[in-house]
PDB file of C-alpha atoms in Angstrom:
ATOM      1  CA  MET A  28      -0.258   0.016   0.174  1.00  0.00           C
ATOM      2  CA  SER A  29       1.465   3.450  -0.973  1.00  0.00           C
ATOM      3  CA  ALA A  30       2.526   6.142   1.339  1.00  0.00           C
ATOM      4  CA  SER A  31      -0.293   8.887   2.051  1.00  0.00           C
ATOM      5  CA  PRO A  32       1.306  11.904  -0.031  1.00  0.00           C
ATOM      6  CA  TYR A  33       0.055  14.029   3.049  1.00  0.00           C
ATOM      7  CA  GLU A  34       0.544  14.370   6.962  1.00  0.00           C
ATOM      8  CA  TRP A  35      -1.358  16.251   9.466  1.00  0.00           C
ATOM      9  CA  ILE A  36       0.763  18.267  12.245  1.00  0.00           C
ATOM     10  CA  CYS A  37      -0.596  19.842  15.169  1.00  0.00           C
ATOM     11  CA  VAL A  38      -0.048  23.282  15.720  1.00  0.00           C
ATOM     12  CA  ALA A  39      -1.764  24.110  18.705  1.00  0.00           C
ATOM     13  CA  GLU A  40      -4.169  22.114  21.211  1.00  0.00           C
ATOM     14  CA  HIS A  41      -5.476  25.106  22.327  1.00  0.00           C
ATOM     15  CA  ALA A  42      -5.662  28.253  20.808  1.00  0.00           C
ATOM     16  CA  GLU A  43      -6.425  31.324  22.374  1.00  0.00           C
ATOM     17  CA  PHE A  44      -9.595  31.495  21.221  1.00  0.00           C
ATOM     18  CA  ALA A  45     -12.397  29.657  23.726  1.00  0.00           C
ATOM     19  CA  ALA A  46     -13.807  26.401  21.534  1.00  0.00           C
ATOM     20  CA  ARG A  47     -16.467  26.876  19.249  1.00  0.00           C
ATOM     21  CA  ASP A  48     -17.897  25.591  16.213  1.00  0.00           C
ATOM     22  CA  GLY A  49     -19.124  27.357  13.122  1.00  0.00           C
ATOM     23  CA  ALA A  50     -17.270  30.196  12.876  1.00  0.00           C
ATOM     24  CA  GLY A  51     -16.457  31.899   9.717  1.00  0.00           C
ATOM     25  CA  ALA A  52     -12.916  30.793   8.527  1.00  0.00           C
ATOM     26  CA  LEU A  53     -11.123  33.037   5.792  1.00  0.00           C
ATOM     27  CA  THR A  54      -7.749  33.853   4.433  1.00  0.00           C
ATOM     28  CA  PHE A  55      -7.900  37.246   3.707  1.00  0.00           C
ATOM     29  CA  ARG A  56      -4.617  39.478   3.342  1.00  0.00           C
ATOM     30  CA  ASP A  57      -2.006  36.692   3.990  1.00  0.00           C
ATOM     31  CA  ARG A  58      -3.919  35.623   7.526  1.00  0.00           C
ATOM     32  CA  MET A  59      -7.047  33.594   8.974  1.00  0.00           C
ATOM     33  CA  TRP A  60      -9.484  34.701  10.016  1.00  0.00           C
ATOM     34  CA  LEU A  61     -11.855  33.423  12.712  1.00  0.00           C
ATOM     35  CA  LEU A  62     -15.552  35.325  12.815  1.00  0.00           C
ATOM     36  CA  GLY A  63     -18.294  34.206  15.931  1.00  0.00           C
ATOM     37  CA  GLY A  64     -19.262  30.653  16.669  1.00  0.00           C
ATOM     38  CA  TRP A  65     -21.594  28.759  18.600  1.00  0.00           C
ATOM     39  CA  ASN A  66     -20.857  27.481  22.517  1.00  0.00           C
ATOM     40  CA  PRO A  67     -23.698  27.343  24.460  1.00  0.00           C
ATOM     41  CA  GLY A  68     -21.701  25.833  27.481  1.00  0.00           C
ATOM     42  CA  ASP A  69     -19.295  28.211  27.537  1.00  0.00           C
ATOM     43  CA  LYS A  70     -21.688  31.319  28.800  1.00  0.00           C
ATOM     44  CA  VAL A  71     -19.143  33.486  29.662  1.00  0.00           C
ATOM     45  CA  ASN A  72     -17.766  33.906  26.290  1.00  0.00           C
ATOM     46  CA  PHE A  73     -20.821  33.508  24.375  1.00  0.00           C
ATOM     47  CA  PRO A  74     -24.062  34.811  26.636  1.00  0.00           C
ATOM     48  CA  SER A  75     -26.191  34.534  23.665  1.00  0.00           C
ATOM     49  CA  ILE A  76     -24.615  31.140  23.188  1.00  0.00           C
ATOM     50  CA  CYS A  77     -23.658  32.872  19.781  1.00  0.00           C
ATOM     51  CA  ASN A  78     -20.466  35.590  19.593  1.00  0.00           C
ATOM     52  CA  SER A  79     -19.220  38.035  17.081  1.00  0.00           C
ATOM     53  CA  GLU A  80     -15.897  37.864  18.313  1.00  0.00           C
ATOM     54  CA  VAL A  81     -13.134  38.771  15.142  1.00  0.00           C
ATOM     55  CA  TRP A  82      -9.780  36.552  15.529  1.00  0.00           C
ATOM     56  CA  SER A  83      -6.874  35.761  13.417  1.00  0.00           C
ATOM     57  CA  SER A  84      -3.361  34.606  12.531  1.00  0.00           C
ATOM     58  CA  ARG A  85      -0.367  33.950  10.368  1.00  0.00           C
ATOM     59  CA  ASP A  86       0.608  30.743  12.079  1.00  0.00           C
ATOM     60  CA  GLY A  87      -1.804  28.857  13.725  1.00  0.00           C
ATOM     61  CA  ILE A  88      -0.025  29.444  16.907  1.00  0.00           C
ATOM     62  CA  SER A  89      -0.202  32.951  17.760  1.00  0.00           C
ATOM     63  CA  TRP A  90      -4.081  33.673  17.795  1.00  0.00           C
ATOM     64  CA  THR A  91      -5.339  37.912  18.229  1.00  0.00           C
ATOM     65  CA  GLU A  92      -8.579  38.671  19.556  1.00  0.00           C
ATOM     66  CA  VAL A  93      -8.998  41.810  16.778  1.00  0.00           C
ATOM     67  CA  CYS A  94     -12.296  42.588  17.922  1.00  0.00           C
ATOM     68  CA  ARG A  95     -14.210  41.061  20.610  1.00  0.00           C
ATOM     69  CA  GLN A  96     -17.773  42.801  20.068  1.00  0.00           C
ATOM     70  CA  ALA A  97     -18.688  43.628  16.122  1.00  0.00           C
ATOM     71  CA  PRO A  98     -21.146  45.252  15.381  1.00  0.00           C
ATOM     72  CA  TRP A  99     -23.103  42.376  13.840  1.00  0.00           C
ATOM     73  CA  GLU A 100     -25.087  40.023  16.131  1.00  0.00           C
ATOM     74  CA  GLY A 101     -23.760  36.652  17.713  1.00  0.00           C
ATOM     75  CA  ARG A 102     -23.953  33.948  15.189  1.00  0.00           C
ATOM     76  CA  HIS A 103     -22.252  30.847  13.920  1.00  0.00           C
ATOM     77  CA  THR A 104     -22.928  28.720  10.340  1.00  0.00           C
ATOM     78  CA  ALA A 105     -23.506  32.311   8.546  1.00  0.00           C
ATOM     79  CA  GLY A 106     -22.397  32.767   4.763  1.00  0.00           C
ATOM     80  CA  TYR A 107     -18.449  33.547   5.093  1.00  0.00           C
ATOM     81  CA  VAL A 108     -16.273  34.434   1.238  1.00  0.00           C
ATOM     82  CA  VAL A 109     -13.557  36.597   0.785  1.00  0.00           C
ATOM     83  CA  HIS A 110     -14.872  39.163  -2.647  1.00  0.00           C
ATOM     84  CA  ASP A 111     -14.129  42.948  -3.644  1.00  0.00           C
ATOM     85  CA  GLU A 112     -11.238  43.243  -1.492  1.00  0.00           C
ATOM     86  CA  ARG A 113     -13.201  42.637   1.377  1.00  0.00           C
ATOM     87  CA  MET A 114     -13.909  39.919   4.395  1.00  0.00           C
ATOM     88  CA  TRP A 115     -17.780  39.143   4.161  1.00  0.00           C
ATOM     89  CA  ILE A 116     -20.696  37.826   6.113  1.00  0.00           C
ATOM     90  CA  VAL A 117     -24.360  36.812   3.738  1.00  0.00           C
ATOM     91  CA  GLY A 118     -26.677  35.868   6.415  1.00  0.00           C
ATOM     92  CA  GLY A 119     -27.006  33.863  10.199  1.00  0.00           C
ATOM     93  CA  ASP A 120     -28.407  31.621  12.095  1.00  0.00           C
ATOM     94  CA  SER A 121     -31.780  31.488  14.051  1.00  0.00           C
ATOM     95  CA  ASN A 122     -30.512  30.854  17.529  1.00  0.00           C
ATOM     96  CA  GLN A 123     -31.787  34.705  18.592  1.00  0.00           C
ATOM     97  CA  GLY A 124     -35.665  33.737  18.150  1.00  0.00           C
ATOM     98  CA  HIS A 125     -35.155  35.028  14.349  1.00  0.00           C
ATOM     99  CA  TYR A 126     -33.240  35.203  11.720  1.00  0.00           C
ATOM    100  CA  GLN A 127     -30.412  37.412  10.282  1.00  0.00           C
ATOM    101  CA  PRO A 128     -30.772  38.277   6.758  1.00  0.00           C
ATOM    102  CA  ASP A 129     -28.350  41.104   6.377  1.00  0.00           C
ATOM    103  CA  VAL A 130     -24.860  40.599   5.055  1.00  0.00           C
ATOM    104  CA  TRP A 131     -21.762  42.813   6.655  1.00  0.00           C
ATOM    105  CA  ALA A 132     -17.826  43.553   4.867  1.00  0.00           C
ATOM    106  CA  SER A 133     -15.147  44.545   6.648  1.00  0.00           C
ATOM    107  CA  ALA A 134     -11.467  45.555   5.384  1.00  0.00           C
ATOM    108  CA  ASP A 135      -9.684  44.539   8.592  1.00  0.00           C
ATOM    109  CA  GLY A 136     -11.761  43.347  10.824  1.00  0.00           C
ATOM    110  CA  VAL A 137     -12.386  45.770  13.419  1.00  0.00           C
ATOM    111  CA  SER A 138     -14.558  48.162  11.326  1.00  0.00           C
ATOM    112  CA  TRP A 139     -17.515  46.336   9.882  1.00  0.00           C
ATOM    113  CA  ASP A 140     -20.135  47.920   7.592  1.00  0.00           C
ATOM    114  CA  ARG A 141     -23.693  46.794   7.047  1.00  0.00           C
ATOM    115  CA  VAL A 142     -24.159  46.550   3.459  1.00  0.00           C
ATOM    116  CA  ALA A 143     -27.377  45.048   3.324  1.00  0.00           C
ATOM    117  CA  GLN A 144     -30.031  44.816   6.450  1.00  0.00           C
ATOM    118  CA  GLN A 145     -32.885  42.694   4.799  1.00  0.00           C
ATOM    119  CA  ALA A 146     -31.787  40.404   1.777  1.00  0.00           C
ATOM    120  CA  PRO A 147     -34.373  39.510  -0.074  1.00  0.00           C
ATOM    121  CA  TRP A 148     -33.639  35.693   0.843  1.00  0.00           C
ATOM    122  CA  GLY A 149     -33.460  36.264   4.033  1.00  0.00           C
ATOM    123  CA  GLN A 150     -35.813  34.094   5.668  1.00  0.00           C
ATOM    124  CA  ARG A 151     -33.787  31.339   6.124  1.00  0.00           C
ATOM    125  CA  GLY A 152     -30.754  30.015   7.802  1.00  0.00           C
ATOM    126  CA  LEU A 153     -28.400  26.544   7.033  1.00  0.00           C
ATOM    127  CA  HIS A 154     -27.790  28.109   3.653  1.00  0.00           C
ATOM    128  CA  CYS A 155     -24.635  27.490   1.582  1.00  0.00           C
ATOM    129  CA  THR A 156     -22.441  30.941   0.285  1.00  0.00           C
ATOM    130  CA  ALA A 157     -19.813  30.797  -2.515  1.00  0.00           C
ATOM    131  CA  ALA A 158     -17.984  34.040  -3.603  1.00  0.00           C
ATOM    132  CA  PHE A 159     -18.001  33.505  -7.523  1.00  0.00           C
ATOM    133  CA  ALA A 160     -17.388  34.795 -11.513  1.00  0.00           C
ATOM    134  CA  GLY A 161     -17.323  38.626  -9.287  1.00  0.00           C
ATOM    135  CA  ARG A 162     -20.464  37.610  -7.089  1.00  0.00           C
ATOM    136  CA  ILE A 163     -21.640  36.523  -4.436  1.00  0.00           C
ATOM    137  CA  TRP A 164     -23.991  33.917  -4.077  1.00  0.00           C
ATOM    138  CA  VAL A 165     -26.643  31.797  -1.937  1.00  0.00           C
ATOM    139  CA  MET A 166     -27.890  28.924  -2.456  1.00  0.00           C
ATOM    140  CA  GLY A 167     -30.193  26.598  -0.595  1.00  0.00           C
ATOM    141  CA  GLY A 168     -31.470  26.579   3.356  1.00  0.00           C
ATOM    142  CA  GLN A 169     -34.641  26.625   5.218  1.00  0.00           C
ATOM    143  CA  THR A 170     -36.790  27.266   8.511  1.00  0.00           C
ATOM    144  CA  LEU A 171     -36.591  26.068  11.464  1.00  0.00           C
ATOM    145  CA  PRO A 172     -40.375  27.047  12.986  1.00  0.00           C
ATOM    146  CA  GLN A 173     -38.793  25.045  15.971  1.00  0.00           C
ATOM    147  CA  MET A 174     -37.005  28.721  16.782  1.00  0.00           C
ATOM    148  CA  VAL A 175     -38.367  31.278  14.159  1.00  0.00           C
ATOM    149  CA  ALA A 176     -42.249  30.766  14.309  1.00  0.00           C
ATOM    150  CA  GLY A 177     -43.405  30.359  10.711  1.00  0.00           C
ATOM    151  CA  GLU A 178     -43.759  28.376   7.742  1.00  0.00           C
ATOM    152  CA  GLU A 179     -41.636  25.485   7.132  1.00  0.00           C
ATOM    153  CA  ILE A 180     -39.712  25.716   3.619  1.00  0.00           C
ATOM    154  CA  PHE A 181     -37.107  24.198   2.313  1.00  0.00           C
ATOM    155  CA  TYR A 182     -34.982  26.127  -0.200  1.00  0.00           C
ATOM    156  CA  GLY A 183     -33.314  24.646  -3.588  1.00  0.00           C
ATOM    157  CA  ASP A 184     -33.045  28.058  -5.167  1.00  0.00           C
ATOM    158  CA  VAL A 185     -29.827  30.436  -6.373  1.00  0.00           C
ATOM    159  CA  TRP A 186     -29.629  34.152  -6.067  1.00  0.00           C
ATOM    160  CA  SER A 187     -26.256  36.498  -6.403  1.00  0.00           C
ATOM    161  CA  SER A 188     -24.939  39.459  -5.682  1.00  0.00           C
ATOM    162  CA  GLU A 189     -21.882  41.934  -7.230  1.00  0.00           C
ATOM    163  CA  ASP A 190     -22.438  44.589  -4.249  1.00  0.00           C
ATOM    164  CA  GLY A 191     -23.926  42.515  -1.412  1.00  0.00           C
ATOM    165  CA  GLU A 192     -26.851  44.898  -0.909  1.00  0.00           C
ATOM    166  CA  ASP A 193     -28.723  44.373  -4.737  1.00  0.00           C
ATOM    167  CA  TRP A 194     -29.779  40.319  -5.008  1.00  0.00           C
ATOM    168  CA  VAL A 195     -30.617  38.892  -8.134  1.00  0.00           C
ATOM    169  CA  GLN A 196     -32.267  34.851  -8.113  1.00  0.00           C
ATOM    170  CA  VAL A 197     -31.176  33.627 -10.695  1.00  0.00           C
ATOM    171  CA  CYS A 198     -32.598  30.839 -10.296  1.00  0.00           C
ATOM    172  CA  GLU A 199     -35.840  29.612  -8.198  1.00  0.00           C
ATOM    173  CA  SER A 200     -35.484  25.761  -8.423  1.00  0.00           C
ATOM    174  CA  ALA A 201     -32.021  24.536  -8.729  1.00  0.00           C
ATOM    175  CA  PRO A 202     -31.979  20.287 -10.027  1.00  0.00           C
ATOM    176  CA  TRP A 203     -30.874  18.987  -6.570  1.00  0.00           C
ATOM    177  CA  GLU A 204     -33.077  18.788  -3.681  1.00  0.00           C
ATOM    178  CA  ALA A 205     -33.369  21.345  -1.305  1.00  0.00           C
ATOM    179  CA  ARG A 206     -30.426  21.103   1.248  1.00  0.00           C
ATOM    180  CA  GLY A 207     -28.285  23.336   3.304  1.00  0.00           C
ATOM    181  CA  MET A 208     -25.674  22.509   5.975  1.00  0.00           C
ATOM    182  CA  VAL A 209     -22.820  22.722   4.523  1.00  0.00           C
ATOM    183  CA  GLY A 210     -19.980  24.774   5.566  1.00  0.00           C
ATOM    184  CA  HIS A 211     -17.873  27.140   3.463  1.00  0.00           C
ATOM    185  CA  SER A 212     -17.526  26.544  -0.450  1.00  0.00           C
ATOM    186  CA  ALA A 213     -16.220  24.981  -2.917  1.00  0.00           C
ATOM    187  CA  VAL A 214     -15.058  26.837  -6.105  1.00  0.00           C
ATOM    188  CA  PHE A 215     -13.085  24.849  -8.754  1.00  0.00           C
ATOM    189  CA  ALA A 216     -12.274  23.945 -11.979  1.00  0.00           C
ATOM    190  CA  GLY A 217     -14.337  27.946 -12.877  1.00  0.00           C
ATOM    191  CA  ARG A 218     -17.401  26.588 -11.402  1.00  0.00           C
ATOM    192  CA  ILE A 219     -19.326  26.427  -7.643  1.00  0.00           C
ATOM    193  CA  TRP A 220     -19.720  23.190  -6.794  1.00  0.00           C
ATOM    194  CA  LEU A 221     -21.989  21.532  -3.520  1.00  0.00           C
ATOM    195  CA  LEU A 222     -20.869  18.755  -1.951  1.00  0.00           C
ATOM    196  CA  GLY A 223     -23.450  17.478  -0.303  1.00  0.00           C
ATOM    197  CA  GLY A 224     -25.421  18.321   3.174  1.00  0.00           C
ATOM    198  CA  GLY A 225     -29.105  18.237   3.990  1.00  0.00           C
ATOM    199  CA  THR A 226     -31.806  19.580   5.799  1.00  0.00           C
ATOM    200  CA  TYR A 227     -32.589  19.828   9.376  1.00  0.00           C
ATOM    201  CA  ASP A 228     -35.747  18.074  11.249  1.00  0.00           C
ATOM    202  CA  THR A 229     -38.674  20.341  11.513  1.00  0.00           C
ATOM    203  CA  PRO A 230     -41.859  19.822  13.988  1.00  0.00           C
ATOM    204  CA  GLN A 231     -43.614  19.044  11.053  1.00  0.00           C
ATOM    205  CA  THR A 232     -40.879  17.091   9.601  1.00  0.00           C
ATOM    206  CA  ARG A 233     -39.673  15.037  11.977  1.00  0.00           C
ATOM    207  CA  SER A 234     -36.743  12.697   9.520  1.00  0.00           C
ATOM    208  CA  ARG A 235     -33.452  14.592   8.398  1.00  0.00           C
ATOM    209  CA  LYS A 236     -32.024  14.441   5.382  1.00  0.00           C
ATOM    210  CA  PHE A 237     -28.903  13.476   4.595  1.00  0.00           C
ATOM    211  CA  PHE A 238     -26.926  13.330   1.031  1.00  0.00           C
ATOM    212  CA  ASN A 239     -23.333  12.550  -0.745  1.00  0.00           C
ATOM    213  CA  ASP A 240     -24.130  13.441  -4.098  1.00  0.00           C
ATOM    214  CA  VAL A 241     -22.145  16.403  -6.099  1.00  0.00           C
ATOM    215  CA  TRP A 242     -23.443  19.416  -8.196  1.00  0.00           C
ATOM    216  CA  SER A 243     -21.855  21.861 -10.538  1.00  0.00           C
ATOM    217  CA  THR A 244     -22.397  25.281 -12.073  1.00  0.00           C
ATOM    218  CA  ALA A 245     -20.710  27.452 -14.096  1.00  0.00           C
ATOM    219  CA  ASP A 246     -23.586  30.471 -13.767  1.00  0.00           C
ATOM    220  CA  GLY A 247     -26.342  29.521 -10.977  1.00  0.00           C
ATOM    221  CA  VAL A 248     -29.147  28.435 -13.145  1.00  0.00           C
ATOM    222  CA  GLU A 249     -27.476  25.100 -15.176  1.00  0.00           C
ATOM    223  CA  TRP A 250     -26.117  22.219 -12.869  1.00  0.00           C
ATOM    224  CA  GLU A 251     -24.294  19.075 -13.491  1.00  0.00           C
ATOM    225  CA  CYS A 252     -24.998  16.063 -11.313  1.00  0.00           C
ATOM    226  CA  HIS A 253     -21.144  14.660 -11.871  1.00  0.00           C
ATOM    227  CA  THR A 254     -22.226  10.952  -9.328  1.00  0.00           C
ATOM    228  CA  PRO A 255     -25.871  10.972  -7.400  1.00  0.00           C
ATOM    229  CA  VAL A 256     -23.716   8.475  -4.325  1.00  0.00           C
ATOM    230  CA  ALA A 257     -20.244   9.475  -3.691  1.00  0.00           C
ATOM    231  CA  ALA A 258     -17.856   7.428  -2.163  1.00  0.00           C
ATOM    232  CA  TRP A 259     -18.020   9.507   0.787  1.00  0.00           C
ATOM    233  CA  GLU A 260     -20.997   8.889   3.398  1.00  0.00           C
ATOM    234  CA  PRO A 261     -23.898  11.543   3.622  1.00  0.00           C
ATOM    235  CA  ARG A 262     -23.862  14.224   6.193  1.00  0.00           C
ATOM    236  CA  GLN A 263     -23.993  17.609   6.985  1.00  0.00           C
ATOM    237  CA  TYR A 264     -22.421  20.225   9.226  1.00  0.00           C
ATOM    238  CA  HIS A 265     -19.673  18.976   7.170  1.00  0.00           C
ATOM    239  CA  ASP A 266     -16.669  21.273   5.510  1.00  0.00           C
ATOM    240  CA  VAL A 267     -15.520  21.843   2.274  1.00  0.00           C
ATOM    241  CA  ALA A 268     -12.129  23.168   0.448  1.00  0.00           C
ATOM    242  CA  VAL A 269     -10.152  23.438  -2.302  1.00  0.00           C
ATOM    243  CA  TRP A 270      -6.602  23.261  -2.295  1.00  0.00           C
ATOM    244  CA  ASP A 271      -3.729  21.271  -3.855  1.00  0.00           C
ATOM    245  CA  ASP A 272      -6.042  21.355  -6.542  1.00  0.00           C
ATOM    246  CA  LYS A 273      -8.561  19.242  -5.430  1.00  0.00           C
ATOM    247  CA  LEU A 274     -12.395  19.212  -3.937  1.00  0.00           C
ATOM    248  CA  TRP A 275     -12.030  18.148  -0.392  1.00  0.00           C
ATOM    249  CA  VAL A 276     -14.972  17.089   2.054  1.00  0.00           C
ATOM    250  CA  LEU A 277     -13.486  16.864   6.273  1.00  0.00           C
ATOM    251  CA  GLU A 278     -15.281  15.624   8.937  1.00  0.00           C
ATOM    252  CA  GLY A 279     -19.309  16.442   9.558  1.00  0.00           C
ATOM    253  CA  TRP A 280     -22.527  14.589  10.957  1.00  0.00           C
ATOM    254  CA  TYR A 281     -24.312  11.595  10.312  1.00  0.00           C
ATOM    255  CA  ASP A 282     -26.180   9.594  12.649  1.00  0.00           C
ATOM    256  CA  PRO A 283     -30.408   9.921  11.915  1.00  0.00           C
ATOM    257  CA  ALA A 284     -31.478   7.052  13.657  1.00  0.00           C
ATOM    258  CA  ALA A 285     -29.953   9.795  16.949  1.00  0.00           C
ATOM    259  CA  ILE A 286     -32.735  12.072  16.121  1.00  0.00           C
ATOM    260  CA  ASP A 287     -35.422  13.257  18.190  1.00  0.00           C
ATOM    261  CA  SER A 288     -35.248  17.159  18.107  1.00  0.00           C
ATOM    262  CA  ILE A 289     -33.763  20.187  17.239  1.00  0.00           C
ATOM    263  CA  ASP A 290     -31.251  19.837  20.173  1.00  0.00           C
ATOM    264  CA  ASP A 291     -30.380  16.344  20.101  1.00  0.00           C
ATOM    265  CA  ILE A 292     -27.079  16.169  18.092  1.00  0.00           C
ATOM    266  CA  ALA A 293     -25.228  13.582  19.178  1.00  0.00           C
ATOM    267  CA  ASP A 294     -21.689  13.166  19.679  1.00  0.00           C
ATOM    268  CA  SER A 295     -21.520   9.282  18.046  1.00  0.00           C
ATOM    269  CA  GLY A 296     -22.547  11.101  14.530  1.00  0.00           C
ATOM    270  CA  ASN A 297     -19.530  12.770  14.493  1.00  0.00           C
ATOM    271  CA  ARG A 298     -17.081  12.502  11.718  1.00  0.00           C
ATOM    272  CA  ASN A 299     -13.153  12.784  11.144  1.00  0.00           C
ATOM    273  CA  ASP A 300     -13.288  11.265   8.000  1.00  0.00           C
ATOM    274  CA  VAL A 301     -11.448  13.459   4.687  1.00  0.00           C
ATOM    275  CA  TRP A 302     -11.899  12.902   0.949  1.00  0.00           C
ATOM    276  CA  TYR A 303     -10.213  14.050  -1.721  1.00  0.00           C
ATOM    277  CA  SER A 304     -11.096  14.234  -5.480  1.00  0.00           C
ATOM    278  CA  ALA A 305      -9.529  15.646  -8.978  1.00  0.00           C
ATOM    279  CA  ASP A 306     -12.415  16.142 -10.882  1.00  0.00           C
ATOM    280  CA  GLY A 307     -15.483  15.096  -8.269  1.00  0.00           C
ATOM    281  CA  VAL A 308     -16.846  11.718  -9.746  1.00  0.00           C
ATOM    282  CA  GLU A 309     -13.272   9.885  -8.094  1.00  0.00           C
ATOM    283  CA  TRP A 310     -13.470  10.359  -4.316  1.00  0.00           C
ATOM    284  CA  HIS A 311      -9.931   8.857  -2.442  1.00  0.00           C
ATOM    285  CA  GLU A 312     -10.091   8.484   1.060  1.00  0.00           C
ATOM    286  CA  LEU A 313      -7.283  10.002   3.477  1.00  0.00           C
ATOM    287  CA  PRO A 314      -6.770   7.358   5.645  1.00  0.00           C
ATOM    288  CA  ASP A 315      -5.520   7.669   9.705  1.00  0.00           C
ATOM    289  CA  THR A 316      -7.097  11.244  10.399  1.00  0.00           C
ATOM    290  CA  PRO A 317      -5.538  12.785  13.674  1.00  0.00           C
ATOM    291  CA  TRP A 318      -7.784  14.780  15.171  1.00  0.00           C
ATOM    292  CA  ALA A 319     -10.854  14.067  17.168  1.00  0.00           C
ATOM    293  CA  PRO A 320     -14.658  13.370  14.755  1.00  0.00           C
ATOM    294  CA  ARG A 321     -16.013  16.779  14.610  1.00  0.00           C
ATOM    295  CA  HIS A 322     -18.262  18.150  12.570  1.00  0.00           C
ATOM    296  CA  ALA A 323     -18.973  22.439  11.970  1.00  0.00           C
ATOM    297  CA  ALA A 324     -15.308  23.491  11.953  1.00  0.00           C
ATOM    298  CA  SER A 325     -13.857  26.155  10.344  1.00  0.00           C
ATOM    299  CA  PRO A 326     -11.647  24.905   7.775  1.00  0.00           C
ATOM    300  CA  PHE A 327      -8.669  27.119   5.756  1.00  0.00           C
ATOM    301  CA  VAL A 328      -6.522  27.394   2.690  1.00  0.00           C
ATOM    302  CA  HIS A 329      -3.720  29.095   3.753  1.00  0.00           C
ATOM    303  CA  ASP A 330       0.269  29.171   3.955  1.00  0.00           C
ATOM    304  CA  ASP A 331      -0.071  26.386   1.326  1.00  0.00           C
ATOM    305  CA  ALA A 332      -1.468  23.792   3.685  1.00  0.00           C
ATOM    306  CA  LEU A 333      -5.070  22.821   4.264  1.00  0.00           C
ATOM    307  CA  TRP A 334      -6.207  23.833   7.905  1.00  0.00           C
ATOM    308  CA  MET A 335      -8.687  22.687  10.195  1.00  0.00           C
ATOM    309  CA  VAL A 336      -9.521  24.797  13.155  1.00  0.00           C
ATOM    310  CA  ALA A 337     -12.085  23.756  16.125  1.00  0.00           C
ATOM    311  CA  GLY A 338     -15.565  23.159  16.031  1.00  0.00           C
ATOM    312  CA  ASN A 339     -18.052  20.947  17.734  1.00  0.00           C
ATOM    313  CA  ASN A 340     -15.429  18.067  19.219  1.00  0.00           C
ATOM    314  CA  MET A 341     -15.196  21.794  21.395  1.00  0.00           C
ATOM    315  CA  GLU A 342     -11.728  21.932  21.754  1.00  0.00           C
ATOM    316  CA  PRO A 343      -9.820  25.120  20.139  1.00  0.00           C
ATOM    317  CA  ASP A 344      -7.637  23.180  18.202  1.00  0.00           C
ATOM    318  CA  VAL A 345      -5.248  23.859  15.157  1.00  0.00           C
ATOM    319  CA  TRP A 346      -4.046  21.518  12.756  1.00  0.00           C
ATOM    320  CA  LYS A 347      -2.552  21.733   9.331  1.00  0.00           C
ATOM    321  CA  LEU A 348      -2.080  19.096   6.573  1.00  0.00           C
ATOM    322  CA  VAL A 349       0.736  19.443   4.535  1.00  0.00           C
ATOM    323  CA  ARG A 350       2.388  17.397   1.021  1.00  0.00           C
ATOM    324  CA  ARG A 351       5.133  15.492   1.694  1.00  0.00           C
TER     325      ARG A 351
END
């Protein structure tokens, strides 16, 4: 059996920031930026379940708290992209009893501009977001009636914007089944890629859905299904990335038998498998992942490495994957 071409390195077991999941992860101006996050067990650093902290690091070892409380409401699993020489937070979650249909941008992590207060796609959470072809894209997501009163909606639409303020619905119903719960984004080979994902259970729909199909698009309208069943297990709350000229799928959550309510996210369903592909069709598993199983982590592509930071293991650990 041939040796793996990659190696994981533990950069920090306990970074300066508090443990969290669902935090934004952006590489911008030669630094890694960690935005917000969720930890209901830490009332000191997360008094409202989610916070709006901003941390940054050049090396993954030393982290600086750039902003203790940004002007955007605390959130996690939002949309996070770099676009037009700024970092962007696109939408949010429903943990405060309402949706967060706003859009924010910053060039330094300290000063933030609210570009849109009520984006037209805004009554949703768990959506997928990407920066591609000079625009920001929002895809899928759903409502959560158990957290915000209203009807149950599972979205399969696609929106885009050049400036974050004016949005156009480019596709009302994409050919993939409505979904969300894909962390971060993958833009590869001149296309946006949608890799797996799923839906949350609601009072009306008691079962979650988990997917492992692979789709891509060059315009948000026409979509190609590269495989209906990838080699990796169906999952949600996983993270995706593009590094070393490959698509990557990392960790996630899958345990439909353990689901009884929105509050029941069993540790038993956390994963630590890592997969990569050069075409979205043929997938290879990277063996012997050394970090703890988790979901909703914060992946970075920085300094010629793929980084895995924090997540639902609720440890502020920092790892990086390098070529041997």
